[in-house]
């Protein structure tokens, strides 16, 4: 075998290899479907199958095949994050940005702070505790997006907060990769500049992205949309949109990686960019109409809230005689609402119609569904979660001290993420306010008694009944004006989200006073938020592996993995298992309550956070 070959000779794979790979893919999809039906956590089964099929278990796949699966799986992760960016409402993201940043900072700081318990648990140094906290501070983007997509929460206000907070956690986690590598370097090259460089690169990339979109791309897009007649017809086709979106995605990912920031962060921004462009394009070239639901390819409840007349597109792609459609004849119908509502509309089309936006060009969501969705969902995503299972050294983790210390550390790391849900907990200040009022009344009475008496006049007496009534009427009118400002006549709130009928009454009963909606009375939204942030995954394993290889966790020469590394792996694995299972169980309970309350007209358990 020479060092460089002019070509690779084609060899037919053995029947054992074919059966092994085919069985692996088949079992990954079967387990995913079964567990999704039960607890919305099919990814857990794929992770376990990765451990069984890969190096930690039976090792039925050779090392080269496992490395190839890891690379293909990461490609699936990029596409999954890109889909999350396409599904993000920029208006909702902007309105909830402060809450998302608060959740992300809490989810990063708490695990790092709690990780210093390792100094007492295993006598870890400060650098080792920081490295462990950095590994447990990141949230698994793949797990988060998969759970939210499976539970149909990704387009809700709660889903936007979770995905944006998980994205920030992931960006910080990938920054921590560089920090851990620099801390583990024995040379003098680990200067403060080398440590903080990834942070400033990520911030600069995000800020530059926003500025370019606002001051450069927006004027150019508006000018181009005002002269759409000069563009050829093929620019409104699916093939052109597919090529353009793919080129933008590849360019953004490559540019961000070479600049020193996260490729996943770039994929998310690319999806958000295309979603923003679709909003501008549809606003410029569409009109609002009352249209019945078209028949889509497959069940729309299992694909996306965006529906398209796929029969027309299929006819156009197949090139049947006389079947090519002109751009004005091809309608791309984008609807706002959950997939469950679309399922109901398909069941009762004669009773209900949706206010839809008809666009002349295919959107990013539709292009993703038509070209990417099936291979990504059926092949790349299962391979990604299986590749996580390859990284779990399950055979070295079954030692008494490692087990109980790993469980204790996992409990602490679970608590460090669950407390992020406190940002959605409504704290009642009624006892404190009543106590303050009582103290104030006592003090006012005391000062009134001790103050010198003056002749009372009509101005100092309490206002008459007419004045009191006039003040009450003014308060009522102000409240009505606030509700009218927050909700448009067609039942939309300030973010453009159509409210269901029962949620409109809730919004009117509690008029919001800021861009953020009021905190929910129920604990379901805060619980889902906290538990959805628990899952670690790919970034956690990456940081832990780098810490072990760079010598941060190892205290000296040892034949195997260090004890701290195994404890960290225990915590990452248990958190990755606990998070999706808990969220799936909780969402299953919420959906039962929603179905029960639909007939009675009771408020939704998630409130406005489920819209």
Coordinates of C-alpha atoms in Angstrom, one line a residue:
X1 CA 0.0 0.0 0.0
X2 CA 1.7 3.2 -1.2
X3 CA 1.4 6.5 0.6
X4 CA -0.7 8.1 -2.2
X5 CA -3.0 6.3 -4.6
X6 CA -4.1 7.6 -8.0
X7 CA -7.5 6.0 -7.4
X8 CA -9.4 3.8 -5.0
X9 CA -10.2 0.4 -6.3
X10 CA -13.9 -0.5 -6.1
X11 CA -14.7 -3.5 -3.9
X12 CA -18.0 -5.0 -3.3
X13 CA -18.8 -5.0 0.4
X14 CA -19.4 -8.4 2.0
X15 CA -22.9 -9.5 2.8
X16 CA -22.0 -9.4 6.5
X17 CA -21.2 -5.6 6.2
X18 CA -24.5 -5.0 4.2
X19 CA -26.6 -6.9 6.7
X20 CA -24.9 -5.2 9.6
X21 CA -25.4 -1.6 8.3
X22 CA -28.9 -2.3 7.1
X23 CA -29.9 -3.8 10.4
X24 CA -28.3 -0.9 12.3
X25 CA -30.3 1.7 10.4
X26 CA -33.5 -0.3 10.5
X27 CA -33.3 -0.9 14.3
X28 CA -32.4 2.8 14.9
X29 CA -35.6 3.9 13.1
X30 CA -37.8 1.3 14.7
X31 CA -36.7 2.1 18.2
X32 CA -37.1 5.8 17.5
X33 CA -40.7 5.4 16.4
X34 CA -41.6 3.2 19.3
X35 CA -40.1 5.4 22.0
X36 CA -41.5 8.5 20.4
X37 CA -45.0 7.1 20.6
X38 CA -44.5 6.2 24.3
X39 CA -42.4 9.0 25.8
X40 CA -41.2 11.3 23.0
X41 CA -37.6 10.2 23.6
X42 CA -36.6 8.0 20.7
X43 CA -33.2 9.5 20.7
X44 CA -32.4 7.6 24.0
X45 CA -32.9 4.3 22.2
X46 CA -30.6 5.4 19.4
X47 CA -28.0 6.4 21.9
X48 CA -28.2 3.0 23.7
X49 CA -28.0 1.2 20.3
X50 CA -24.8 3.2 19.6
X51 CA -23.3 1.8 22.7
X52 CA -24.3 -1.7 21.9
X53 CA -23.2 -1.6 18.2
X54 CA -20.0 0.4 18.7
X55 CA -16.8 0.2 20.6
X56 CA -18.3 0.3 24.1
X57 CA -20.4 -2.8 23.4
X58 CA -20.2 -5.6 20.9
X59 CA -18.1 -3.6 18.5
X60 CA -19.9 -4.9 15.4
X61 CA -18.8 -1.8 13.4
X62 CA -15.1 -1.4 12.8
X63 CA -13.3 1.8 13.8
X64 CA -13.3 3.3 10.3
X65 CA -17.0 2.8 10.0
X66 CA -17.6 4.4 13.4
X67 CA -15.5 7.4 12.5
X68 CA -17.5 7.7 9.2
X69 CA -20.8 7.5 11.2
X70 CA -19.5 10.3 13.5
X71 CA -18.9 12.6 10.5
X72 CA -22.2 11.8 8.9
X73 CA -23.9 12.3 12.2
X74 CA -22.4 15.7 12.7
X75 CA -23.6 16.7 9.3
X76 CA -27.1 15.6 10.5
X77 CA -26.6 17.8 13.6
X78 CA -25.8 20.8 11.4
X79 CA -29.0 20.2 9.4
X80 CA -31.1 19.8 12.6
X81 CA -29.8 23.1 13.9
X82 CA -30.4 24.7 10.6
X83 CA -34.0 23.5 10.6
X84 CA -34.4 25.0 14.1
X85 CA -33.3 28.3 12.7
X86 CA -35.8 28.1 9.9
X87 CA -38.6 27.4 12.5
X88 CA -37.7 30.4 14.6
X89 CA -39.9 33.4 14.6
X90 CA -37.6 36.4 14.7
X91 CA -40.3 38.6 16.3
X92 CA -40.8 36.1 19.1
X93 CA -37.0 35.7 19.4
X94 CA -36.5 39.4 19.8
X95 CA -39.3 39.7 22.3
X96 CA -37.9 36.9 24.5
X97 CA -34.2 37.6 24.0
X98 CA -33.6 38.9 27.5
X99 CA -35.3 35.9 29.1
X100 CA -33.3 33.5 26.8
X101 CA -30.0 35.2 27.9
X102 CA -31.0 35.0 31.5
X103 CA -31.8 31.3 31.2
X104 CA -28.6 30.6 29.3
X105 CA -26.4 32.4 31.8
X106 CA -28.0 30.6 34.7
X107 CA -27.6 27.3 32.9
X108 CA -23.9 27.9 32.4
X109 CA -23.0 29.5 35.7
X110 CA -24.8 27.1 38.0
X111 CA -23.1 23.9 36.7
X112 CA -19.7 25.5 36.8
X113 CA -20.2 26.7 40.3
X114 CA -21.6 23.4 41.5
X115 CA -18.7 21.5 39.9
X116 CA -16.3 22.8 42.5
X117 CA -17.9 20.2 44.8
X118 CA -15.5 17.8 43.1
X119 CA -12.7 19.3 45.1
X120 CA -14.2 17.6 48.1
X121 CA -15.6 14.6 46.3
X122 CA -12.4 13.5 44.5
X123 CA -9.9 16.1 45.6
X124 CA -10.0 17.8 42.2
X125 CA -8.0 21.0 41.6
X126 CA -9.7 24.3 40.6
X127 CA -8.8 23.8 36.9
X128 CA -10.1 20.3 36.9
X129 CA -13.4 21.4 38.5
X130 CA -13.7 24.2 36.0
X131 CA -13.1 21.8 33.1
X132 CA -15.8 19.4 34.5
X133 CA -18.2 22.4 34.8
X134 CA -17.4 23.5 31.3
X135 CA -18.3 20.0 30.0
X136 CA -21.6 20.0 32.0
X137 CA -22.5 23.7 31.2
X138 CA -23.4 23.1 27.5
X139 CA -26.8 21.9 26.5
X140 CA -27.2 19.4 23.8
X141 CA -28.6 21.2 20.7
X142 CA -29.4 18.0 18.9
X143 CA -31.3 16.5 21.8
X144 CA -33.1 19.8 22.5
X145 CA -34.3 20.3 18.9
X146 CA -35.3 16.7 18.6
X147 CA -37.4 16.7 21.7
X148 CA -39.1 20.0 20.9
X149 CA -39.8 18.9 17.3
X150 CA -41.2 15.6 18.5
X151 CA -43.4 17.2 21.1
X152 CA -44.5 20.0 18.6
X153 CA -43.3 22.7 20.9
X154 CA -40.5 24.1 18.7
X155 CA -42.6 26.9 17.2
X156 CA -44.2 28.0 20.5
X157 CA -43.0 30.9 22.6
X158 CA -41.7 28.4 25.1
X159 CA -39.9 26.5 22.4
X160 CA -38.2 29.7 21.1
X161 CA -36.9 30.5 24.6
X162 CA -35.6 27.0 25.0
X163 CA -33.9 26.8 21.6
X164 CA -32.3 30.2 21.8
X165 CA -31.0 29.5 25.4
X166 CA -29.7 26.1 24.3
X167 CA -28.0 27.8 21.3
X168 CA -26.3 30.3 23.6
X169 CA -25.2 27.5 25.9
X170 CA -23.8 25.6 22.9
X171 CA -21.9 28.7 21.7
X172 CA -20.4 29.2 25.1
X173 CA -19.7 25.5 25.3
X174 CA -17.8 25.5 22.1
X175 CA -15.9 28.5 23.3
X176 CA -15.1 26.4 26.4
X177 CA -13.5 23.9 24.1
X178 CA -10.9 26.4 23.1
X179 CA -10.5 27.5 26.7
X180 CA -10.0 23.9 27.9
X181 CA -7.5 23.2 25.2
X182 CA -5.5 26.3 26.1
X183 CA -5.7 25.5 29.8
X184 CA -4.4 22.0 29.2
X185 CA -1.5 23.2 27.1
X186 CA 1.8 22.8 28.9
X187 CA 3.5 25.5 26.9
X188 CA 3.4 29.2 27.5
X189 CA 1.2 29.8 24.5
X190 CA -2.0 29.7 26.6
X191 CA -2.2 33.5 27.0
X192 CA -5.3 35.3 28.1
X193 CA -5.8 36.5 24.5
X194 CA -5.9 32.9 23.3
X195 CA -8.4 32.0 26.0
X196 CA -10.9 34.9 25.4
X197 CA -10.4 35.0 21.6
X198 CA -13.3 32.6 20.8
X199 CA -15.6 34.6 23.0
X200 CA -15.0 37.9 21.1
X201 CA -15.1 36.1 17.8
X202 CA -18.5 34.6 18.5
X203 CA -19.9 38.0 19.8
X204 CA -18.4 39.8 16.8
X205 CA -19.9 37.3 14.4
X206 CA -23.4 37.6 15.9
X207 CA -23.2 41.5 16.0
X208 CA -21.8 41.7 12.5
X209 CA -24.5 39.4 11.2
X210 CA -27.2 41.6 12.6
X211 CA -25.7 44.8 11.3
X212 CA -25.2 43.4 7.8
X213 CA -28.8 42.1 7.7
X214 CA -30.2 45.5 8.9
X215 CA -28.1 48.0 7.0
X216 CA -27.0 46.1 3.9
X217 CA -29.2 43.2 3.1
X218 CA -32.5 44.7 4.0
X219 CA -32.3 47.7 1.5
X220 CA -31.0 45.4 -1.2
X221 CA -33.8 42.8 -0.6
X222 CA -36.5 45.5 -0.6
X223 CA -35.2 46.9 -3.8
X224 CA -35.0 43.5 -5.4
X225 CA -38.5 42.6 -4.2
X226 CA -39.9 45.8 -5.7
X227 CA -38.5 44.7 -9.1
X228 CA -39.3 41.0 -9.2
X229 CA -40.5 41.2 -12.8
X230 CA -37.0 41.7 -14.0
X231 CA -35.9 38.3 -12.6
X232 CA -36.3 35.2 -14.8
X233 CA -39.0 32.7 -13.9
X234 CA -36.6 30.0 -12.7
X235 CA -35.7 32.1 -9.7
X236 CA -39.1 31.2 -8.2
X237 CA -38.6 27.5 -8.6
X238 CA -37.8 24.9 -6.0
X239 CA -34.5 23.9 -7.7
X240 CA -33.2 27.5 -7.5
X241 CA -34.3 27.9 -3.9
X242 CA -32.6 24.6 -3.0
X243 CA -29.4 25.7 -4.6
X244 CA -29.4 29.2 -3.1
X245 CA -30.2 28.0 0.4
X246 CA -27.5 25.2 0.3
X247 CA -24.8 27.6 -0.9
X248 CA -25.7 30.1 1.8
X249 CA -25.6 27.4 4.5
X250 CA -22.2 26.0 3.3
X251 CA -20.7 29.5 3.0
X252 CA -21.9 30.6 6.5
X253 CA -20.7 27.3 8.2
X254 CA -17.3 27.4 6.5
X255 CA -16.8 31.1 7.2
X256 CA -17.7 30.8 10.9
X257 CA -15.5 27.8 11.4
X258 CA -12.5 29.4 9.8
X259 CA -13.2 32.6 11.8
X260 CA -13.0 30.6 15.0
X261 CA -16.7 30.3 16.1
X262 CA -19.2 27.5 16.2
X263 CA -20.4 25.9 12.9
X264 CA -23.7 25.1 14.7
X265 CA -24.1 28.7 15.6
X266 CA -23.6 29.6 11.9
X267 CA -26.1 27.0 10.8
X268 CA -28.7 28.4 13.2
X269 CA -28.1 32.0 12.0
X270 CA -28.4 30.8 8.4
X271 CA -31.8 29.3 9.1
X272 CA -32.9 32.5 10.9
X273 CA -31.6 34.6 7.9
X274 CA -33.6 32.5 5.4
X275 CA -36.7 32.7 7.6
X276 CA -36.3 36.5 7.8
X277 CA -36.0 36.7 4.1
X278 CA -39.1 34.6 3.6
X279 CA -41.0 37.0 5.9
X280 CA -39.9 40.0 3.9
X281 CA -40.6 38.3 0.6
X282 CA -44.1 37.1 1.6
X283 CA -45.0 40.5 3.0
X284 CA -44.0 42.2 -0.3
X285 CA -45.5 39.7 -2.8
X286 CA -48.4 38.1 -1.0
X287 CA -51.9 38.8 0.1
X288 CA -54.0 37.5 3.0
X289 CA -56.9 35.4 1.9
X290 CA -59.3 32.9 3.4
X291 CA -58.3 29.6 1.7
X292 CA -59.2 26.0 2.5
X293 CA -56.4 23.7 3.4
X294 CA -54.7 22.1 0.4
X295 CA -53.7 18.5 0.5
X296 CA -50.0 18.1 1.2
X297 CA -47.6 15.2 0.8
X298 CA -48.2 12.9 3.7
X299 CA -49.7 13.9 7.0
X300 CA -49.0 17.6 7.7
X301 CA -49.2 16.9 11.4
X302 CA -46.0 14.9 11.1
X303 CA -44.1 17.3 8.9
X304 CA -44.5 21.0 9.6
X305 CA -47.1 23.7 10.1
X306 CA -46.2 25.0 6.6
X307 CA -48.3 23.3 3.9
X308 CA -47.7 23.2 0.2
X309 CA -49.6 21.9 -2.7
X310 CA -47.1 19.1 -3.4
X311 CA -49.0 17.6 -6.2
X312 CA -48.4 20.7 -8.4
X313 CA -44.7 20.6 -7.4
X314 CA -44.4 16.9 -8.2
X315 CA -45.9 17.5 -11.6
X316 CA -43.5 20.3 -12.2
X317 CA -40.5 18.2 -11.1
X318 CA -41.5 15.2 -13.2
X319 CA -41.7 17.3 -16.3
X320 CA -45.0 15.9 -17.5
X321 CA -46.3 17.3 -20.7
X322 CA -48.3 20.4 -20.1
X323 CA -47.8 20.2 -16.4
X324 CA -45.3 22.9 -15.9
X325 CA -46.8 25.7 -13.8
X326 CA -46.2 29.3 -14.2
X327 CA -45.0 31.2 -11.0
X328 CA -48.4 32.8 -10.7
X329 CA -50.1 29.5 -10.7
X330 CA -48.0 27.8 -8.1
X331 CA -49.2 28.7 -4.6
X332 CA -47.1 28.3 -1.5
X333 CA -49.4 28.5 1.4
X334 CA -47.9 29.4 4.8
X335 CA -50.1 29.1 7.8
X336 CA -49.5 30.1 11.4
X337 CA -50.4 27.6 14.1
X338 CA -49.5 24.3 15.4
X339 CA -49.5 21.0 13.5
X340 CA -52.2 19.7 15.8
X341 CA -54.5 22.5 14.6
X342 CA -53.8 21.6 11.0
X343 CA -54.7 18.0 11.7
X344 CA -58.0 19.2 13.0
X345 CA -58.6 21.4 10.0
X346 CA -58.0 18.4 7.7
X347 CA -60.5 16.4 9.7
X348 CA -63.1 19.1 9.5
X349 CA -62.4 21.2 6.4
X350 CA -66.0 22.2 5.9
X351 CA -66.2 23.9 9.3
X352 CA -62.9 25.7 9.5
X353 CA -60.5 27.6 7.2
X354 CA -57.2 29.2 8.0
X355 CA -56.1 32.7 7.2
X356 CA -53.1 31.9 5.0
X357 CA -50.4 33.8 3.3
X358 CA -50.0 32.9 -0.4
X359 CA -46.4 33.4 -1.6
X360 CA -45.1 33.3 -5.1
X361 CA -41.7 31.6 -4.2
X362 CA -40.9 28.6 -2.1
X363 CA -39.8 29.3 1.5
X364 CA -37.0 27.8 3.5
X365 CA -39.2 25.5 5.5
X366 CA -40.8 24.0 2.3
X367 CA -37.5 23.6 0.6
X368 CA -36.1 21.8 3.7
X369 CA -39.1 19.5 3.8
X370 CA -39.0 18.7 0.1
X371 CA -35.3 18.0 -0.3
X372 CA -33.7 17.4 3.1
X373 CA -36.2 16.2 5.7
X374 CA -36.5 12.5 5.0
X375 CA -32.8 11.7 4.6
X376 CA -32.0 13.9 7.6
X377 CA -34.7 12.4 9.8
X378 CA -34.2 8.8 8.7
X379 CA -30.5 8.5 8.3
X380 CA -28.3 11.4 9.5
X381 CA -30.0 12.2 12.8
X382 CA -30.1 8.5 14.0
X383 CA -26.5 8.2 13.1
X384 CA -25.7 11.3 15.1
X385 CA -27.3 10.0 18.3
X386 CA -25.7 6.6 17.7
X387 CA -22.3 8.3 17.4
X388 CA -22.9 9.8 20.9
X389 CA -23.2 6.3 22.2
X390 CA -19.8 5.4 20.6
X391 CA -18.2 7.9 23.0
X392 CA -19.5 6.4 26.3
X393 CA -16.8 4.1 27.9
X394 CA -19.5 2.0 29.5
X395 CA -17.1 -0.9 30.4
X396 CA -14.8 1.3 32.6
X397 CA -17.7 3.1 34.4
X398 CA -18.8 0.2 36.6
X399 CA -16.7 0.7 39.7
X400 CA -18.2 1.2 43.1
X401 CA -16.7 4.6 43.9
X402 CA -17.1 5.9 40.3
X403 CA -20.7 4.9 40.2
X404 CA -21.9 6.6 43.4
X405 CA -19.8 9.7 42.8
X406 CA -21.0 9.9 39.3
X407 CA -24.7 9.7 40.4
X408 CA -24.2 12.4 43.1
X409 CA -22.5 14.7 40.5
X410 CA -25.2 14.0 38.0
X411 CA -27.9 15.0 40.5
X412 CA -26.1 18.3 41.2
X413 CA -25.7 18.9 37.5
X414 CA -29.4 18.2 36.9
X415 CA -30.3 20.7 39.6
X416 CA -28.0 23.2 38.0
X417 CA -30.1 23.1 34.8
X418 CA -33.5 22.7 36.4
X419 CA -33.2 25.9 38.3
X420 CA -33.3 27.8 35.0
X421 CA -37.1 27.1 35.1
X422 CA -37.3 29.6 38.0
X423 CA -37.3 32.4 35.5
X424 CA -40.8 31.4 34.6
X425 CA -42.1 30.9 38.1
X426 CA -44.6 33.5 39.3
X427 CA -43.6 34.6 42.8
X428 CA -46.5 36.1 44.8
X429 CA -45.6 39.2 46.7
X430 CA -49.0 39.6 48.4
X431 CA -47.9 38.8 52.0
X432 CA -44.9 41.2 51.7
X433 CA -47.0 43.9 50.1
X434 CA -49.8 43.6 52.7
X435 CA -47.2 43.7 55.5
X436 CA -45.6 46.9 54.0
X437 CA -49.1 48.5 53.6
X438 CA -49.9 47.7 57.3
X439 CA -46.6 49.3 58.4
X440 CA -47.3 52.3 56.2
X441 CA -50.8 52.7 57.6
X442 CA -49.5 52.6 61.2
X443 CA -46.8 55.1 60.4
X444 CA -49.2 57.4 58.6
X445 CA -51.7 57.2 61.6
X446 CA -48.9 58.0 64.0
X447 CA -47.7 61.0 62.0
X448 CA -51.3 62.2 61.6
X449 CA -51.9 62.1 65.3
X450 CA -48.7 63.9 66.2
X451 CA -49.0 66.6 63.5
X452 CA -50.6 70.0 64.4
X453 CA -54.3 70.1 63.4
X454 CA -55.4 72.5 60.7
X455 CA -58.9 73.6 59.6
X456 CA -60.2 71.1 57.2
X457 CA -61.4 72.4 53.8
X458 CA -63.2 70.8 51.0
X459 CA -60.0 70.3 49.1
X460 CA -58.5 68.2 51.9
X461 CA -61.5 66.0 52.4
X462 CA -61.8 62.8 50.5
X463 CA -63.0 63.2 46.9
X464 CA -66.7 63.0 46.3
X465 CA -68.4 60.0 44.7
X466 CA -68.5 61.5 41.3
X467 CA -64.7 62.1 41.3
X468 CA -64.1 58.6 42.5
X469 CA -66.3 57.2 39.8
X470 CA -64.6 59.3 37.1
X471 CA -61.2 57.9 38.3
X472 CA -62.5 54.3 38.1
X473 CA -63.8 54.9 34.6
X474 CA -60.4 56.3 33.5
X475 CA -58.6 53.2 34.9
X476 CA -61.0 50.9 33.0
X477 CA -60.5 52.8 29.8
X478 CA -56.7 52.6 30.2
X479 CA -56.9 48.9 30.6
X480 CA -59.1 48.5 27.5
X481 CA -56.6 50.6 25.5
X482 CA -53.8 48.4 26.7
X483 CA -55.6 45.3 25.6
X484 CA -56.5 46.8 22.2
X485 CA -52.8 47.7 21.7
X486 CA -51.6 44.2 22.5
X487 CA -54.2 42.4 20.4
X488 CA -55.2 43.4 16.9
X489 CA -58.9 43.0 15.7
X490 CA -58.1 39.7 14.0
X491 CA -57.0 38.0 17.2
X492 CA -53.3 38.6 16.8
X493 CA -50.9 39.7 19.5
X494 CA -48.1 42.3 19.1
X495 CA -45.8 39.6 17.8
X496 CA -48.1 38.6 15.0
X497 CA -49.0 35.2 16.6
X498 CA -52.6 34.2 16.2
X499 CA -54.2 33.4 19.5
X500 CA -56.8 30.6 19.9
X501 CA -60.1 31.7 21.2
X502 CA -59.6 30.6 24.8
X503 CA -56.1 32.2 24.8
X504 CA -57.6 35.5 23.6
X505 CA -59.7 35.7 26.7
X506 CA -56.7 34.9 28.9
X507 CA -54.7 37.6 27.2
X508 CA -57.5 40.1 27.7
X509 CA -57.9 39.1 31.4
X510 CA -54.2 39.8 32.0
X511 CA -53.0 42.6 29.7
X512 CA -49.2 42.5 29.3
X513 CA -47.3 45.6 30.3
X514 CA -44.0 44.8 28.4
X515 CA -42.8 42.8 25.4
X516 CA -42.7 39.7 27.5
X517 CA -46.0 38.0 28.4
X518 CA -46.9 37.5 32.1
X519 CA -45.3 34.6 33.9
X520 CA -47.6 31.6 33.9
X521 CA -49.7 30.6 36.9
X522 CA -49.0 26.9 36.1
X523 CA -45.7 25.3 36.8
X524 CA -45.8 23.3 33.6
X525 CA -43.9 25.9 31.4
X526 CA -41.2 26.4 34.0
X527 CA -40.8 22.6 34.5
X528 CA -40.6 22.0 30.8
X529 CA -38.0 24.8 30.4
X530 CA -35.8 23.5 33.2
X531 CA -36.0 19.8 32.2
X532 CA -35.4 20.6 28.5
X533 CA -32.1 22.2 29.4
X534 CA -30.9 19.2 31.4
X535 CA -29.7 17.1 28.4
X536 CA -26.0 17.5 27.6
X537 CA -24.7 15.4 24.8
X538 CA -22.3 16.0 21.9
X539 CA -20.5 19.2 23.2
X540 CA -20.2 17.8 26.7
X541 CA -18.5 14.6 25.5
X542 CA -16.3 16.7 23.3
X543 CA -15.1 19.0 26.1
X544 CA -14.7 16.0 28.5
X545 CA -12.6 14.1 25.9
X546 CA -10.4 17.2 25.2
X547 CA -9.9 17.6 29.0
X548 CA -8.8 14.0 29.3
X549 CA -6.5 14.1 26.3
X550 CA -4.9 17.4 27.2
X551 CA -4.1 16.2 30.7
X552 CA -6.5 18.4 32.8
X553 CA -8.4 15.4 34.3
X554 CA -5.5 13.0 34.5
X555 CA -3.3 13.4 37.6
X556 CA -0.4 11.4 36.2
X557 CA 0.5 8.3 34.2
X558 CA -2.3 5.9 34.2
X559 CA -3.3 2.9 32.1
X560 CA -6.9 4.0 31.5
X561 CA -9.2 6.9 31.8
X562 CA -8.9 9.1 34.9
X563 CA -11.5 8.9 37.7
X564 CA -12.7 12.5 37.2
X565 CA -13.2 11.9 33.5
X566 CA -15.4 8.8 34.3
X567 CA -17.4 10.7 36.8
X568 CA -18.0 13.5 34.3
X569 CA -19.0 10.9 31.7
X570 CA -21.5 9.4 34.2
X571 CA -23.0 12.9 34.8
X572 CA -23.3 13.7 31.0
X573 CA -24.8 10.3 30.2
X574 CA -27.4 10.4 33.1
X575 CA -28.4 14.0 32.3
X576 CA -28.7 13.1 28.6
X577 CA -31.1 10.2 29.6
X578 CA -33.0 12.1 32.3
X579 CA -33.8 15.2 30.3
X580 CA -35.6 13.8 27.3
X581 CA -37.5 11.2 29.3
X582 CA -38.7 13.8 31.8
X583 CA -39.7 16.3 29.1
X584 CA -41.5 13.6 27.2
X585 CA -43.4 12.4 30.2
X586 CA -44.4 16.0 31.2
X587 CA -45.5 16.9 27.7
X588 CA -47.6 13.8 27.5
X589 CA -49.4 14.9 30.7
X590 CA -49.8 18.4 29.3
X591 CA -51.3 17.1 26.0
X592 CA -53.8 15.0 28.0
X593 CA -54.9 18.1 29.9
X594 CA -55.2 20.1 26.7
X595 CA -57.5 17.5 25.2
X596 CA -59.6 17.4 28.3
X597 CA -59.9 21.2 28.5
X598 CA -60.8 21.7 24.9
X599 CA -64.4 20.6 25.5
X600 CA -64.8 22.5 28.7
X601 CA -63.2 25.8 27.5
X602 CA -60.8 25.8 30.5
X603 CA -57.5 27.7 30.0
X604 CA -54.5 25.9 28.4
X605 CA -52.1 24.6 31.0
X606 CA -49.2 26.3 29.1
X607 CA -51.1 29.6 28.7
X608 CA -49.6 32.0 26.2
X609 CA -46.3 30.2 26.4
X610 CA -47.8 27.3 24.4
X611 CA -48.7 29.6 21.5

